[in-house]
PDB file of C-alpha atoms in Angstrom:
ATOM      1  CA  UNK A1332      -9.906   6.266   8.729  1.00 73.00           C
ATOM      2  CA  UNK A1333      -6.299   5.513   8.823  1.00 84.00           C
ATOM      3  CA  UNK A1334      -4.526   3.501  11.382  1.00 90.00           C
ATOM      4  CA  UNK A1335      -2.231   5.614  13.654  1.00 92.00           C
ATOM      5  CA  UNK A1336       1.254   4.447  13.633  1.00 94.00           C
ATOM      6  CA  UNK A1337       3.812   4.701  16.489  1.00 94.00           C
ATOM      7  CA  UNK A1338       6.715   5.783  16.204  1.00 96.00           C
ATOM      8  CA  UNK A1339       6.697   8.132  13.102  1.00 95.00           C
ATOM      9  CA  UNK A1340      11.008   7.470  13.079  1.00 96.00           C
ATOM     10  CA  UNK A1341      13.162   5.244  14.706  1.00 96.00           C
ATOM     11  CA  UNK A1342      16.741   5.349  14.184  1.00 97.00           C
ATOM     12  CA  UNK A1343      18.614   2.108  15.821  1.00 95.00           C
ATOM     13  CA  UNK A1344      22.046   0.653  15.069  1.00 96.00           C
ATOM     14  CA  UNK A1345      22.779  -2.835  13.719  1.00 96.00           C
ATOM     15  CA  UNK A1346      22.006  -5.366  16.349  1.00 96.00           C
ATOM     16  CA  UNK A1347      18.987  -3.374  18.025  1.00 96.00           C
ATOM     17  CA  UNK A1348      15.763  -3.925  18.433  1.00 96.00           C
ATOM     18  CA  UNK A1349      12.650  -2.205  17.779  1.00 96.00           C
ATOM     19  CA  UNK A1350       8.740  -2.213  18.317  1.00 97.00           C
ATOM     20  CA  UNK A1351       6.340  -1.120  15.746  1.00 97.00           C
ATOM     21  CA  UNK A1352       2.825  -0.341  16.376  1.00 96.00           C
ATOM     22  CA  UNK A1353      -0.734   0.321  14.783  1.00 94.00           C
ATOM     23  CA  UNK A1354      -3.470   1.049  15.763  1.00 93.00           C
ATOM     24  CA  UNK A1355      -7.154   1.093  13.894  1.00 89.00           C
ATOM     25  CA  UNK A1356     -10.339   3.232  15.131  1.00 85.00           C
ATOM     26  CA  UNK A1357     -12.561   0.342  13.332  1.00 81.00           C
ATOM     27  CA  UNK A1358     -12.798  -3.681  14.285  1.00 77.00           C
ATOM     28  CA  UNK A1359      -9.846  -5.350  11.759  1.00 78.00           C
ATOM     29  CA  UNK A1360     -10.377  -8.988   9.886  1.00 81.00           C
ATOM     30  CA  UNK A1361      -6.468  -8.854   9.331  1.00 87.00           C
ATOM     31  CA  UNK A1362      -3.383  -6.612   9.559  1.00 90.00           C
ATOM     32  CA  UNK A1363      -0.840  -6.442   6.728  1.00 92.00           C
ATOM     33  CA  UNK A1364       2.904  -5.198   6.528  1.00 94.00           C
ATOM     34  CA  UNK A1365       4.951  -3.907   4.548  1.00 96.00           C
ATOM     35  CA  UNK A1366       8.314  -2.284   3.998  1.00 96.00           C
ATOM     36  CA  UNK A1367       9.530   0.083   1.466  1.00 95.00           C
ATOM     37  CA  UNK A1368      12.652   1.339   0.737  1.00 95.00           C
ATOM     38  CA  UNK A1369      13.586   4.600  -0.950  1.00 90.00           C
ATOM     39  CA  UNK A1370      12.244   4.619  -4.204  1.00 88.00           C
ATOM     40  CA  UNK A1371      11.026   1.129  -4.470  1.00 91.00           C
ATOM     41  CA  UNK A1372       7.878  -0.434  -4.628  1.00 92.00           C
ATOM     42  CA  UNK A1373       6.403  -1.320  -0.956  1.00 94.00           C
ATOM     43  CA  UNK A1374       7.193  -5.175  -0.292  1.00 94.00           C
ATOM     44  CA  UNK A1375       4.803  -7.540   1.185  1.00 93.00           C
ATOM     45  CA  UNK A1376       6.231  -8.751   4.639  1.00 93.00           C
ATOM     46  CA  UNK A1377       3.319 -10.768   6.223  1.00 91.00           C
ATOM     47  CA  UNK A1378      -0.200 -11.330   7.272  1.00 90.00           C
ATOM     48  CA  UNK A1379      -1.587 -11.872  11.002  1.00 90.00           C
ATOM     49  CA  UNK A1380      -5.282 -13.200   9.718  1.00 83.00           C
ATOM     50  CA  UNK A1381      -6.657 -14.124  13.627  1.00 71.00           C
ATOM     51  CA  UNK A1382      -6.451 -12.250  16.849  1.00 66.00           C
ATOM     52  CA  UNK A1383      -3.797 -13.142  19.035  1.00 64.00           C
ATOM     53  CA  UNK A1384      -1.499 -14.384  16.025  1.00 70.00           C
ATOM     54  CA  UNK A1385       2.042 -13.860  16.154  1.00 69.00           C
ATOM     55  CA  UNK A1386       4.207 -14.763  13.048  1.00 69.00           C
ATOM     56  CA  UNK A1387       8.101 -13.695  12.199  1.00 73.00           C
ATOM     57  CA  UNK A1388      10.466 -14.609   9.433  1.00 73.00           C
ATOM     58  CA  UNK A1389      13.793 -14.264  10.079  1.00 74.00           C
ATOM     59  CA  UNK A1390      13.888 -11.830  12.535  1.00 87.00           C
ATOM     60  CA  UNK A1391      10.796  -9.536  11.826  1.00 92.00           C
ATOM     61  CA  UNK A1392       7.985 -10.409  13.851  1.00 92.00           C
ATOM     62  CA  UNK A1393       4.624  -9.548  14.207  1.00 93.00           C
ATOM     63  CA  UNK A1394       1.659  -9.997  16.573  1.00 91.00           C
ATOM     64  CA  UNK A1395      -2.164  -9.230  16.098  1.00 89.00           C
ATOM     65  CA  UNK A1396      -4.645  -8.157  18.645  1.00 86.00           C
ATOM     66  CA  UNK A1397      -8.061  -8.183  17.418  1.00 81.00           C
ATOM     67  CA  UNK A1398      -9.989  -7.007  20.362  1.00 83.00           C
ATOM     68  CA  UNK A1399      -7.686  -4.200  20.770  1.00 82.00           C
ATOM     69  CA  UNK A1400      -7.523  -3.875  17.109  1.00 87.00           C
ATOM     70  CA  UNK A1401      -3.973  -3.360  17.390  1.00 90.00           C
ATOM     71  CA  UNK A1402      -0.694  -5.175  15.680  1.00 92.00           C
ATOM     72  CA  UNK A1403       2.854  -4.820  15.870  1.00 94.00           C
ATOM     73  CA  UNK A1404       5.919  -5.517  14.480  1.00 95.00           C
ATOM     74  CA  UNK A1405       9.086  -6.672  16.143  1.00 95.00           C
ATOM     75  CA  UNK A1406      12.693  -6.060  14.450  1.00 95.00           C
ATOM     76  CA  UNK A1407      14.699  -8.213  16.730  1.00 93.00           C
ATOM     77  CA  UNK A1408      19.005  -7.391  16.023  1.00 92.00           C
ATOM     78  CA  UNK A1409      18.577  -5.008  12.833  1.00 92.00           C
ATOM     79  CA  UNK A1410      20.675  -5.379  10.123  1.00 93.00           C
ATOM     80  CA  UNK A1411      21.334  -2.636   7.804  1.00 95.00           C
ATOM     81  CA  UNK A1412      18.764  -3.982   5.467  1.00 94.00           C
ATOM     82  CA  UNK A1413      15.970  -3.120   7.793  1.00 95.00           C
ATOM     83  CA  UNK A1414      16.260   0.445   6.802  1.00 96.00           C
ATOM     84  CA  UNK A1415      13.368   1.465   5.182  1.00 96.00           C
ATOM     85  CA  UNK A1416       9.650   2.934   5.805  1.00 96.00           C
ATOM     86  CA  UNK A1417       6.513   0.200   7.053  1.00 97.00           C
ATOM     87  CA  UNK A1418       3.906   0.272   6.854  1.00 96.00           C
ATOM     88  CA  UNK A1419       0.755  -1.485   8.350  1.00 94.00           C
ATOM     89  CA  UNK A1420      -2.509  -2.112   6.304  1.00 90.00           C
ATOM     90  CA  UNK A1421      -5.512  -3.068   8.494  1.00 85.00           C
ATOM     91  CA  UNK A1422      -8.213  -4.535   6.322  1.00 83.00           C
ATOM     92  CA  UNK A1423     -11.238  -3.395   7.777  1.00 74.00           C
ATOM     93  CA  UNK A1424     -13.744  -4.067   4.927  1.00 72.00           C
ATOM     94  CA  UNK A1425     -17.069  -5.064   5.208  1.00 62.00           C
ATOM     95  CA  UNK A1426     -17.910  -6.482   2.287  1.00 59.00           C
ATOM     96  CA  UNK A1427     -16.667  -9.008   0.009  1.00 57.00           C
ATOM     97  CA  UNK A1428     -13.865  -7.074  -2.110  1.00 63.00           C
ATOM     98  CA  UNK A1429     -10.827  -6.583   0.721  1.00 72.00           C
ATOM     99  CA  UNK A1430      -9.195  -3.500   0.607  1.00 78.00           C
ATOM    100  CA  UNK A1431      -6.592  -2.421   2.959  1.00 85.00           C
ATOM    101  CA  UNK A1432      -6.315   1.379   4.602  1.00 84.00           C
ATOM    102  CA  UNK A1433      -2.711   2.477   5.686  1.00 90.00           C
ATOM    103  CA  UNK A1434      -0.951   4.033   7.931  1.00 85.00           C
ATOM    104  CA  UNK A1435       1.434   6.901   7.637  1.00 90.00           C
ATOM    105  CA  UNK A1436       4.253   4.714   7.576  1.00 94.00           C
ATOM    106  CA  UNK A1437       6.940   3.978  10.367  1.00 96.00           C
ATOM    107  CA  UNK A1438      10.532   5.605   9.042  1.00 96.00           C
ATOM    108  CA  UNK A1439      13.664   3.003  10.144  1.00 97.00           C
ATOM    109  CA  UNK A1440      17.023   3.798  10.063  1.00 97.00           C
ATOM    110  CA  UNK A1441      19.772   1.118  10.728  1.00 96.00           C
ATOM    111  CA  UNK A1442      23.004   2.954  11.432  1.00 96.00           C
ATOM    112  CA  UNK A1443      26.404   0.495  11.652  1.00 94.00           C
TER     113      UNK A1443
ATOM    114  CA  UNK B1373       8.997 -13.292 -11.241  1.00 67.00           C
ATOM    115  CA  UNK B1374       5.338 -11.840 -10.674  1.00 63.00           C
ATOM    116  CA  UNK B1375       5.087  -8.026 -12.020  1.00 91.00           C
ATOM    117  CA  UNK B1376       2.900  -4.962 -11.525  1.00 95.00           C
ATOM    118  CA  UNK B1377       4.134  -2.621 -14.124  1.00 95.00           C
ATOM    119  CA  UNK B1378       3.521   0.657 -14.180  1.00 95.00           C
ATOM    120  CA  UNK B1379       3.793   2.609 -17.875  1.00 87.00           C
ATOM    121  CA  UNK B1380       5.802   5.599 -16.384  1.00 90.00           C
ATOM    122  CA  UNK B1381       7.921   6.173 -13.550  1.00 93.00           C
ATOM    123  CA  UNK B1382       7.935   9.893 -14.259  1.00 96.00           C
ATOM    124  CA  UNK B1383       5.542  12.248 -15.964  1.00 96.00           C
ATOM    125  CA  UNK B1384       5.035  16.204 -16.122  1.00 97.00           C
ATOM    126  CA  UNK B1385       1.447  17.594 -16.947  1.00 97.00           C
ATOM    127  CA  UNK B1386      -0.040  21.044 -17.417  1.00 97.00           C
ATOM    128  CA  UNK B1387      -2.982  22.080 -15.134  1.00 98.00           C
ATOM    129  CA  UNK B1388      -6.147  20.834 -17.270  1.00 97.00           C
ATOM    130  CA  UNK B1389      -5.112  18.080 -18.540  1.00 97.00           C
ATOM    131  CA  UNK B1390      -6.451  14.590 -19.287  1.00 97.00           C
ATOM    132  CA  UNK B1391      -4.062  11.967 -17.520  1.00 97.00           C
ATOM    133  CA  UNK B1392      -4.205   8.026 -17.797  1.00 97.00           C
ATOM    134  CA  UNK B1393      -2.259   6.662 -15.732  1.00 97.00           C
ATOM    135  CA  UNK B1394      -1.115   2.770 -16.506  1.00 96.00           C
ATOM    136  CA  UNK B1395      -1.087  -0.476 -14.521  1.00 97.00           C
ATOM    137  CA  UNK B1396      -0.285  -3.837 -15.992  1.00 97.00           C
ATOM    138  CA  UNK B1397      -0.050  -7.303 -13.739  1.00 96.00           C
ATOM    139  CA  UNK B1398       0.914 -10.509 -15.294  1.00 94.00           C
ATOM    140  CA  UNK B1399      -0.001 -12.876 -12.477  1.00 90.00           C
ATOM    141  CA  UNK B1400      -3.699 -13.071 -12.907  1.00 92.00           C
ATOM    142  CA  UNK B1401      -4.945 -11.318  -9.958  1.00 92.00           C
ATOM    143  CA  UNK B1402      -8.262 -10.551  -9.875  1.00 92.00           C
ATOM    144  CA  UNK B1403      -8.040  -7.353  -7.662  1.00 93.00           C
ATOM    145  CA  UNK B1404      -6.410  -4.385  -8.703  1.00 95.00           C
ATOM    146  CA  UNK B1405      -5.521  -0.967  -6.596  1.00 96.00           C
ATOM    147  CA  UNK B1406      -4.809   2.460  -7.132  1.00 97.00           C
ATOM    148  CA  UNK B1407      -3.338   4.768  -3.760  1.00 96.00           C
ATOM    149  CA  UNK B1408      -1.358   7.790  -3.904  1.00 96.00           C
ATOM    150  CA  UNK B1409       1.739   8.295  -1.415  1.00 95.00           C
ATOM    151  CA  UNK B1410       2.308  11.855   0.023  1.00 93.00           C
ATOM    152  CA  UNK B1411       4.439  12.589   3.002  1.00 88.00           C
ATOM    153  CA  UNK B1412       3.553  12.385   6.392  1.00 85.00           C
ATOM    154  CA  UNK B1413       0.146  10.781   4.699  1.00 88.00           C
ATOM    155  CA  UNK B1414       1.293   7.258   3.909  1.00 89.00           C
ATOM    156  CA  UNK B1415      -0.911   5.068   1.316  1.00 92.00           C
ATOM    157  CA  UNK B1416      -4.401   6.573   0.618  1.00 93.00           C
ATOM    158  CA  UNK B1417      -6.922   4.571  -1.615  1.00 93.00           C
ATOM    159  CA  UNK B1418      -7.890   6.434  -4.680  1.00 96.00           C
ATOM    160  CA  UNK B1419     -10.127   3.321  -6.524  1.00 95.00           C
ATOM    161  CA  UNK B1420      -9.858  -0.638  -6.322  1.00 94.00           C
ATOM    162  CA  UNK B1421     -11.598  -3.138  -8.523  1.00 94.00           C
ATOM    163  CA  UNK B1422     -12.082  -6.738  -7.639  1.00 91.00           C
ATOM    164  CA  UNK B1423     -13.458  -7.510 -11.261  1.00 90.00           C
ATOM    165  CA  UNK B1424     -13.083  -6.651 -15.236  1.00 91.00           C
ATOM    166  CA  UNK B1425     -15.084  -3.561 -15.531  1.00 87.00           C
ATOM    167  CA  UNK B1426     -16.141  -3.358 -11.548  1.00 90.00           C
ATOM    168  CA  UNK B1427     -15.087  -0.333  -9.626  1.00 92.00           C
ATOM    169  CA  UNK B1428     -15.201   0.950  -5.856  1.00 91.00           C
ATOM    170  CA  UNK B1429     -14.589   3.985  -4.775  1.00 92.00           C
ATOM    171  CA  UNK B1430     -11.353   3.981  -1.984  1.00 91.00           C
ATOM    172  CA  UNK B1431     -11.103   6.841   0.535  1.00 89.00           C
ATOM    173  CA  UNK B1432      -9.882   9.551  -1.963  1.00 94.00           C
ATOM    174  CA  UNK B1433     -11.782   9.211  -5.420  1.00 95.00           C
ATOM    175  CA  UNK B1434     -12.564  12.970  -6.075  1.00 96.00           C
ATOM    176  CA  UNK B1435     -10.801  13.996  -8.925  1.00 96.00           C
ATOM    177  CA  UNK B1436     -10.383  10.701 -10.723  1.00 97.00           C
ATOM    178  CA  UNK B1437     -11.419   7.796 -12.779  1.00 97.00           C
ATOM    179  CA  UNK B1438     -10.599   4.361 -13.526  1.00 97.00           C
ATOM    180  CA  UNK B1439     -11.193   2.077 -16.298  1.00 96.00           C
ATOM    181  CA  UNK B1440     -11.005  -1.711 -16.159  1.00 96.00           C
ATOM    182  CA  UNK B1441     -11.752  -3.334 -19.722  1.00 95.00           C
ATOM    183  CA  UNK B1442      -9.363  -6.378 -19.293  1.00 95.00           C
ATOM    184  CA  UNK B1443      -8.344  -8.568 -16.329  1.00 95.00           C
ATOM    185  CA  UNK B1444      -4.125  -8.000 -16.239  1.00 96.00           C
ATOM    186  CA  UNK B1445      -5.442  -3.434 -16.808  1.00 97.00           C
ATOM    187  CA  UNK B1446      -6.280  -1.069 -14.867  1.00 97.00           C
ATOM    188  CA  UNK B1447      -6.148   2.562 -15.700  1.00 97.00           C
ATOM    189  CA  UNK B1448      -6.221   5.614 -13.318  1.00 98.00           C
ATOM    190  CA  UNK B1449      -7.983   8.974 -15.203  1.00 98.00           C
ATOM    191  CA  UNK B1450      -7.148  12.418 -13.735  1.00 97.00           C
ATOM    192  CA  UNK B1451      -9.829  14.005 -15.850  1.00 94.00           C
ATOM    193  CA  UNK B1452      -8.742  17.473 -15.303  1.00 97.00           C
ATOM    194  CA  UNK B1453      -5.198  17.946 -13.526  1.00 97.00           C
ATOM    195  CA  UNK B1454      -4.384  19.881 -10.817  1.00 97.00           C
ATOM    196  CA  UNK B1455      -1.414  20.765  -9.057  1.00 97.00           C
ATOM    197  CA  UNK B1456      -2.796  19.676  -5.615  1.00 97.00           C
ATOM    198  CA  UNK B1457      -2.474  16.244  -7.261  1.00 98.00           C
ATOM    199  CA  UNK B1458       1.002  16.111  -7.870  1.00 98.00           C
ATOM    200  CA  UNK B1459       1.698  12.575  -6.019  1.00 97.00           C
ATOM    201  CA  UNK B1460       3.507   9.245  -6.138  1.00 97.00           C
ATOM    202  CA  UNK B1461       0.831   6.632  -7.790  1.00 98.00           C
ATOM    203  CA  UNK B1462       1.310   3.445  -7.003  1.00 97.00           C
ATOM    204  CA  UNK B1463      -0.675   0.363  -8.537  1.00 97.00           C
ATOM    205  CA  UNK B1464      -1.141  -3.131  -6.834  1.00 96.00           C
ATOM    206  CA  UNK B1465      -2.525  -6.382  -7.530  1.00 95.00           C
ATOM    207  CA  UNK B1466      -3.790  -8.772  -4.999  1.00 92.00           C
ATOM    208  CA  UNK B1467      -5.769 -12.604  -5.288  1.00 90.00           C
ATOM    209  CA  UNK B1468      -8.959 -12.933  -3.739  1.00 86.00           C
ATOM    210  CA  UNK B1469      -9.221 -13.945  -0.363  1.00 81.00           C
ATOM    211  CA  UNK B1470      -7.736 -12.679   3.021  1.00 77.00           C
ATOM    212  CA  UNK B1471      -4.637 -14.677   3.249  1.00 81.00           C
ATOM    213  CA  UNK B1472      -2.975 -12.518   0.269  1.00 85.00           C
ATOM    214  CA  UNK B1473      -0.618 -10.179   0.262  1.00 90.00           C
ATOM    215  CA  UNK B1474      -0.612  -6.668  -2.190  1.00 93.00           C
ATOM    216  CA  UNK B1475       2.089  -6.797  -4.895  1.00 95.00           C
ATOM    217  CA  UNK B1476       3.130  -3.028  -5.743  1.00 96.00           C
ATOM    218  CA  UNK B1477       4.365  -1.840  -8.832  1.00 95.00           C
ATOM    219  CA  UNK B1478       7.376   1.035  -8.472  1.00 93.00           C
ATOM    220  CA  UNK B1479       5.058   3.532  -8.185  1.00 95.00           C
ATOM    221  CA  UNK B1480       4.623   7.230 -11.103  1.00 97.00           C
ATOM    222  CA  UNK B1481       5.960  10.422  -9.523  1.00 97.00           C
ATOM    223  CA  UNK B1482       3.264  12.566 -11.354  1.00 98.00           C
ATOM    224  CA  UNK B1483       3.964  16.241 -11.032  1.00 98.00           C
ATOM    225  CA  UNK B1484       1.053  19.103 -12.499  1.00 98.00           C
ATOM    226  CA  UNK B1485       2.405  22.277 -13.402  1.00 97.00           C
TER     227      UNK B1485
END
């Protein structure tokens, strides 16, 4: 089952902030993001690997919790280079080989 | 830089036909991923492998096949196209372990006519 994603589009403009989140029907080992922009390849943002992590780069944030099975990501004072569609990839596997199940993907607009 | 390359970006078929689709990595990964990208549907999992000639069905596999003969390969097989699978195919690589990240290659518009 895929995660459920909230909001489906956000449009902001530069210096705003926004919350991502995802949710997962099933118990998650780890959440994954990523963002893609049009036409491009989906990029690899981070990893939250234990519940109640919270980890950021730059100004992209994200926090993990497991019991909730829940993560989400935090775009604090957008730039125009935020713009773009993410997505978040619980890993719910069971067995050894880790595959990830996304979401439908969380369209962001950055207006200036 | 660390690649996933895909052998098309576009590619027209005819209902019926035989399709390989292509998926090169150069950085050794030992997993490999197929998902097709729809709108409104995100990501879905057609077939993953986590070994040279080891396969797993993802959420999706009806309709297709893959092939893994060689570590850096990994081919997706629409045995008989059809137009419901026109899609965006995108490939990714990943090392073992669940501190990694998926790297993507730029995806194949595939469209069935």
């Amino acid at each position: 089952q895929q995660p459920v994603q909230s909001p489906q589009a956000v449009i902001l403009r530069e210096g705003e902030d926004a919350v991502i989140n995802c949710s997962s029907s099933k118990a998650l080992y780890s959440v994954h993001w990523y963002r893609q922009k049009h036409g491009e390849a989906p990029v690899f943002l981070m990893i939250l690997l234990k519940g109640g992590e919270q980890k950021g780069h730059d100004k992209i944030s994200a926090s993990f919790n497991e019991k909730k099975q829940q993560s989400s990501l935090y775009l604090t004072a957008s730039q125009l280079s935020y713009s773009g569609t993410y997505f978040c990839g619980p890993d719910i596997s069971s067995g050894s080989a880790r595959q990830l199940t996304f979401g439908s993907g969380t369209q962001l607009t950055v207006l200036p | 830089d660390v690649k996933v390359t895909q052998s098309s970006r576009y590619l027209v078929k005819r209902t019926g036909e035989k399709v390989f689709l292509e998926c090169v990595q150069d950085m050794d990964h030992e997993n490999m991923f197929w998902y097709r990208q729809d709108p409104g549907l995100g990501l879905r999992l057609i077939y993953f492998s986590y070994d040279v000639k080891m396969k797993e069905k993802g959420d999706i596999p009806e309709g297709y096949s893959v092939s893994r003969e060689k570590k850096e390969r990994f081919s997706l097989i629409l045995e008989s196209a059809s137009t419901n699978q026109t899609s965006m195919y995108l490939c990714a690589s990943s090392l073992t372990g669940a501190a990694y990240g998926y790297t993507f290659g730029s995806g194949t518009r595939l469209t069935v006519v």
